[in-house]
Short mmCIF file of C-alpha atoms and ligand atoms in Angstrom, two decimals:
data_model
loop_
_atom_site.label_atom_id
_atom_site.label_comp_id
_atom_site.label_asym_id
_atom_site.label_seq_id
_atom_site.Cartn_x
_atom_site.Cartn_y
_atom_site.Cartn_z
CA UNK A 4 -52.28 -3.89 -1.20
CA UNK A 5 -54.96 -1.22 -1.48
CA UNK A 6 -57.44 -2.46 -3.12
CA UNK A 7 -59.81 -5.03 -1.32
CA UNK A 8 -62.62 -7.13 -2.93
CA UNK A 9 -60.79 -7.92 -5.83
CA UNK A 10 -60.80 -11.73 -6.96
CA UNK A 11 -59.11 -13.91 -9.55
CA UNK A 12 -60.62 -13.96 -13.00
CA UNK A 13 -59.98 -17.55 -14.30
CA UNK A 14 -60.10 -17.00 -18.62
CA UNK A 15 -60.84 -19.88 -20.66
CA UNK A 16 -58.21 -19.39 -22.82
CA UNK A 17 -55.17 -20.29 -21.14
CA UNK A 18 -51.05 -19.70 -20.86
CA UNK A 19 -50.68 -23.15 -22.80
CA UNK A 20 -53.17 -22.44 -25.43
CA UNK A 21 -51.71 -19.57 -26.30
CA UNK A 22 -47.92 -20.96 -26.25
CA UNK A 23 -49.29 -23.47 -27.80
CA UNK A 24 -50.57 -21.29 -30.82
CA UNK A 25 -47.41 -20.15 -31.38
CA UNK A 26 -45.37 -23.23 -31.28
CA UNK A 27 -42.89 -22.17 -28.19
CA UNK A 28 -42.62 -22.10 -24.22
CA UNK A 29 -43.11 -18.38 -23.15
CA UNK A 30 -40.16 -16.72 -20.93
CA UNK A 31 -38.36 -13.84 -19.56
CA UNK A 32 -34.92 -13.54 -21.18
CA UNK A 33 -33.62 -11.22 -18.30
CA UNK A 34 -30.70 -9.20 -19.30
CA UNK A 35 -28.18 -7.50 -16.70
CA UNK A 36 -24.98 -5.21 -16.70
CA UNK A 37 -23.77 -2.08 -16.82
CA UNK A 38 -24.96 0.55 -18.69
CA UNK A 39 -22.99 0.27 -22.09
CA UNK A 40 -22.53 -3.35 -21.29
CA UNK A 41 -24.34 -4.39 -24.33
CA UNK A 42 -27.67 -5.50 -23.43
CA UNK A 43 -29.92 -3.49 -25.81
CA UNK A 44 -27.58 -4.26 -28.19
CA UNK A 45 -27.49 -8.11 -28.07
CA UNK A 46 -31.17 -8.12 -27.01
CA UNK A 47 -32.06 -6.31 -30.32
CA UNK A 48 -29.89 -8.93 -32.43
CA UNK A 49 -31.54 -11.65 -30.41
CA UNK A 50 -35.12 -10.14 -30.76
CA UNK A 51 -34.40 -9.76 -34.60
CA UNK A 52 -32.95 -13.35 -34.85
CA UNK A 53 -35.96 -15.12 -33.01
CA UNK A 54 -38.59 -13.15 -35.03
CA UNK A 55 -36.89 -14.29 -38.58
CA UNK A 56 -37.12 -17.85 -37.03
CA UNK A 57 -41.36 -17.18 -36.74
CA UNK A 58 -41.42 -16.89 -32.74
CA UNK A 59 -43.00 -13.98 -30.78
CA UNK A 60 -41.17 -11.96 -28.94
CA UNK A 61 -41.54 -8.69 -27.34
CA UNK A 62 -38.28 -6.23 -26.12
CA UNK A 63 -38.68 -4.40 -22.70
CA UNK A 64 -36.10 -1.98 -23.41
CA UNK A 65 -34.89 0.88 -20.21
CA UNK A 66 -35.49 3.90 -21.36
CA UNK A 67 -38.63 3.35 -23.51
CA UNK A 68 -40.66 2.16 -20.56
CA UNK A 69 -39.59 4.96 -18.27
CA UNK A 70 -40.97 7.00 -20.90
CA UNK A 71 -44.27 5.38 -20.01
CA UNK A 72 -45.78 3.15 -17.67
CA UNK A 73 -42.87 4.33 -15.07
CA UNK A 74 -42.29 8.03 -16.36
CA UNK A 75 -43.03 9.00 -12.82
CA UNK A 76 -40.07 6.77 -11.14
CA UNK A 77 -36.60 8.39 -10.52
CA UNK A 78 -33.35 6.57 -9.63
CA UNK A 79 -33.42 6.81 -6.00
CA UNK A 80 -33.65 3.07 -4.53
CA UNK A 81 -36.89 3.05 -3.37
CA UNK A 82 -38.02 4.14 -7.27
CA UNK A 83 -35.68 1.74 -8.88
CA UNK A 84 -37.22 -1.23 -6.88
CA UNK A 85 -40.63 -0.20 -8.19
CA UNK A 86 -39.04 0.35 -11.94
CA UNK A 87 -38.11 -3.46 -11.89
CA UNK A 88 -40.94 -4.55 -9.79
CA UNK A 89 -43.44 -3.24 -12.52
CA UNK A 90 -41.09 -4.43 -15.17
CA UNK A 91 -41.51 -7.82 -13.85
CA UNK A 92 -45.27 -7.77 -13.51
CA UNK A 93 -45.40 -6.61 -17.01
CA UNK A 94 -43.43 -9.22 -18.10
CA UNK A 95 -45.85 -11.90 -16.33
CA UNK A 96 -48.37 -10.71 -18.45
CA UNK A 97 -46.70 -11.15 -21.71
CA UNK A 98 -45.70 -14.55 -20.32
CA UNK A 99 -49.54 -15.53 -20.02
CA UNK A 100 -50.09 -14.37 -23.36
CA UNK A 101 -47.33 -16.86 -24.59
CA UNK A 102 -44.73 -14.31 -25.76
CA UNK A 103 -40.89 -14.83 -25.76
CA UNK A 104 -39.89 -11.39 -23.67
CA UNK A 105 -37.03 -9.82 -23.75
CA UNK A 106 -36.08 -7.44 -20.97
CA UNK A 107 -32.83 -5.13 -21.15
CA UNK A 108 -32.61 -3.16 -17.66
CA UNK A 109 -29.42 -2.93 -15.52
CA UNK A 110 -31.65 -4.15 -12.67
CA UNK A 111 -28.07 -3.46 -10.57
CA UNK A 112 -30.00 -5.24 -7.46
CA UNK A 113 -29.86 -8.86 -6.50
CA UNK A 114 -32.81 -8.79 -4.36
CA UNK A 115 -35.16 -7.17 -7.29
CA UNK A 116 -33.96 -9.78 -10.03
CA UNK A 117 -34.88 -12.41 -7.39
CA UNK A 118 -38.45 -10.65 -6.94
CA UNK A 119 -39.05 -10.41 -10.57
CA UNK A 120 -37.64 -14.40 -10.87
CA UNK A 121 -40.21 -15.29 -7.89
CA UNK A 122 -43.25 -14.04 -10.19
CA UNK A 123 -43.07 -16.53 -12.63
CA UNK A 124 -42.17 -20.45 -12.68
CA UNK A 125 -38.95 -21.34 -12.03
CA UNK A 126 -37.91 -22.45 -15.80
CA UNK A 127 -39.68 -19.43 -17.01
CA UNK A 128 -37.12 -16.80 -16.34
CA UNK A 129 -33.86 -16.61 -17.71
CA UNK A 130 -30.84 -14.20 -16.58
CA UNK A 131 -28.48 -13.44 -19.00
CA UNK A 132 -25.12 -11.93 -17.33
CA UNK A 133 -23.81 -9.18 -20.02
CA UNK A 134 -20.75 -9.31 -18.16
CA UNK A 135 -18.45 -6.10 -19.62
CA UNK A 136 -15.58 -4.53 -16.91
CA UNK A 137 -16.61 -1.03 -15.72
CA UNK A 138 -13.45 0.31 -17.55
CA UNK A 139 -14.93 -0.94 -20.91
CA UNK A 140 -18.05 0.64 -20.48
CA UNK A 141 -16.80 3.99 -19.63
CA UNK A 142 -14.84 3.55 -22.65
CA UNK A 143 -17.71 2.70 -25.00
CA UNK A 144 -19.92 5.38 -23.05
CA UNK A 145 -22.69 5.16 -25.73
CA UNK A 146 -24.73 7.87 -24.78
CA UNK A 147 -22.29 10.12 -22.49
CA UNK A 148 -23.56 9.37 -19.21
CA UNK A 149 -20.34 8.09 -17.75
CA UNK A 150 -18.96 11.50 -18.44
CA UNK A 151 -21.81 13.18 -16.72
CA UNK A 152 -22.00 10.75 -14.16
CA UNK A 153 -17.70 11.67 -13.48
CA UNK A 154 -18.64 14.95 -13.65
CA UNK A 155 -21.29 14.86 -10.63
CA UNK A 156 -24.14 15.48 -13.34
CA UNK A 157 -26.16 12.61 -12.73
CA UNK A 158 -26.51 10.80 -8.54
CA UNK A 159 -26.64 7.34 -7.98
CA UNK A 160 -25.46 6.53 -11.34
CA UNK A 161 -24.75 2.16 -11.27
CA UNK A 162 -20.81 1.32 -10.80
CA UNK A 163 -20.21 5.08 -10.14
CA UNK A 164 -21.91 6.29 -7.35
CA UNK A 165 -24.68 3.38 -7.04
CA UNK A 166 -23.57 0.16 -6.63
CA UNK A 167 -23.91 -2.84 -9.06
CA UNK A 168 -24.38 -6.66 -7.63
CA UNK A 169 -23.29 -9.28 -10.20
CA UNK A 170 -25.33 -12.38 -10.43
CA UNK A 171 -23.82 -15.00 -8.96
CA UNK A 172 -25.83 -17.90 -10.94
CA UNK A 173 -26.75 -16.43 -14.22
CA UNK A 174 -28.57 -18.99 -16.71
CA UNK A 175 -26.20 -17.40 -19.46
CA UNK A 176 -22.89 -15.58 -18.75
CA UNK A 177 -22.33 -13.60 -21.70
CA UNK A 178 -18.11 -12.56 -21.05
CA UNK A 179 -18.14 -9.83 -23.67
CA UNK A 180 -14.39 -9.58 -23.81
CA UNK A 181 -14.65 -13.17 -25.64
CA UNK A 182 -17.96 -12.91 -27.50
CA UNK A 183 -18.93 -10.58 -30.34
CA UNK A 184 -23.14 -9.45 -30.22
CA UNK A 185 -23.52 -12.26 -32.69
CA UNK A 186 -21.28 -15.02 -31.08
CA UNK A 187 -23.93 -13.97 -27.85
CA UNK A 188 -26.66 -14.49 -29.56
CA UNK A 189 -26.07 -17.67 -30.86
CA UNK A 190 -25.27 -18.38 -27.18
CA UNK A 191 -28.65 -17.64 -25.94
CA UNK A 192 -30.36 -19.46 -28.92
CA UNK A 193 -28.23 -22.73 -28.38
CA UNK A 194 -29.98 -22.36 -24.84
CA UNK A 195 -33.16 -21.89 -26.13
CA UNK A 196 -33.07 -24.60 -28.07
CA UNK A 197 -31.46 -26.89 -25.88
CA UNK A 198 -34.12 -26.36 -23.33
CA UNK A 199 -37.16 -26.66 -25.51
CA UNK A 200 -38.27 -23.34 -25.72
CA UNK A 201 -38.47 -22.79 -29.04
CA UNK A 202 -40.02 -26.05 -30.08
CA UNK A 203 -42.73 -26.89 -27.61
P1 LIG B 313 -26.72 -1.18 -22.55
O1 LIG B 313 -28.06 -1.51 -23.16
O2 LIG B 313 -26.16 -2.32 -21.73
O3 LIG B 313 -26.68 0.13 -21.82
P2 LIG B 313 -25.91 -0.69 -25.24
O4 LIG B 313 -26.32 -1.95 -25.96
O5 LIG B 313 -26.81 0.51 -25.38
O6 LIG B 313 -25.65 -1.03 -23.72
O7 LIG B 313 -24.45 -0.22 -25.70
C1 LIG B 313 -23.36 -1.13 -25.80
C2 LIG B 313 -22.36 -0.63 -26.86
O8 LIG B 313 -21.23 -1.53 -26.88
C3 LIG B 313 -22.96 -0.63 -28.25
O9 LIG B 313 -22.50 0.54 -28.90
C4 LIG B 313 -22.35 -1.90 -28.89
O10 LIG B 313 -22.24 -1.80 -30.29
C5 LIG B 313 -20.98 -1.97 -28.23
N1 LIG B 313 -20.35 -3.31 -28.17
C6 LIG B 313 -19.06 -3.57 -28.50
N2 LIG B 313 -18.75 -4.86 -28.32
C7 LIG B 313 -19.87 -5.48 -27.89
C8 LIG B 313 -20.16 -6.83 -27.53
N3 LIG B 313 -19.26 -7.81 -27.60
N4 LIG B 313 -21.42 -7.11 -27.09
C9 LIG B 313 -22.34 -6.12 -26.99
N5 LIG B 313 -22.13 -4.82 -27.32
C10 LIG B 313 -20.89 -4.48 -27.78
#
């Protein structure tokens, strides 16, 4: 820590009062997979299902925050430790604020989901498993980078060159061989709701 002299402001408006406001418990819904697994995909459908349904969510989606807060990280370990450290952090924030987030990262390391799980309370962070075979993927390829990846165009690319740690004890295991996007969603909401989250 750098920065010295720096202590706790409490506010007098707190987490609950602002969960409360909004008639739901805030969380991380913490997607994982490959790239091309699906996870923008069903975290878009999910994000669009929960808003028609009042709540208030907010989508942490790859790409768009390395174009900001983390446009100066790279995909070396160190730099992808930091992406999902920050990503985490951010997503504490929302939590406080009483937001549903939704977070769509391949976060390929165990040890970094567990960080970003050890910033909030324990019921407060949900993995969901987008669980899609490498060969699948590769198929789909949504945005090339398989190819380029084969090709030697792009280092440390996840379940190429970099590898990829499957949860072991996922909240939601989302077996996309057996579930279409909207079968997965309904998934995660029948979790929501049977946990309370979007009634509290
Ligand atoms: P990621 O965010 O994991 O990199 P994307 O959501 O960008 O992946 O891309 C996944 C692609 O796979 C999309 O084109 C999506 O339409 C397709 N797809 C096919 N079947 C499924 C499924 N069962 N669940 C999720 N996505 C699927």
């Amino acid at each position: 820590m750098k920065s010295i002299n720096i202590v706790w402001h409490h506010h007098n408006v707190t987490k609950f009062d602002h969960s409360s406001q909004k008639y739901q418990k805030p969380c991380i819904i913490w997607f994982t997979g490959l790239s091309g697994s699906g996870k923008s995909t069903i975290a878009n459908a999910l994000e669009s299902k929960l808003f028609g349904m009042g709540k208030h969510t907010y989508l942490l989606d790859g790409d768009n925050v390395r174009h900001g807060i983390n446009k100066d990280l790279g995909f070396s370990d160190e730099d992808r430790i930091e992406n999902i450290r920050r990503i985490g952090e951010l997503s504490k924030l929302f939590i406080d604020a009483g937001i549903i987030v939704l977070s769509a990262f391949i976060s390929p390391f165990h040890s970094d989901r567990l960080a970003a799980r050890q910033l909030v309370e324990s019921d407060e962070f949900i993995e969901v498993f987008v669980d899609t075979r490498l060969d699948v993927c590769e198929q789909r390829d949504p945005k090339g980078l398989y190819q380029k990846a084969r090709e030697g165009k792009i280092a440390e690319f996840t379940g190429i060159s970099s590898p990829y740690e499957a949860p072991t004890k996922p909240e939601i295991h989302l077996d996309t061989s057996k579930y279409d996007v909207e079968q997965s969603v309904q998934k995660i909401i029948d979790y929501l709701e049977q946990k309370g989250y979007l009634n509290a």
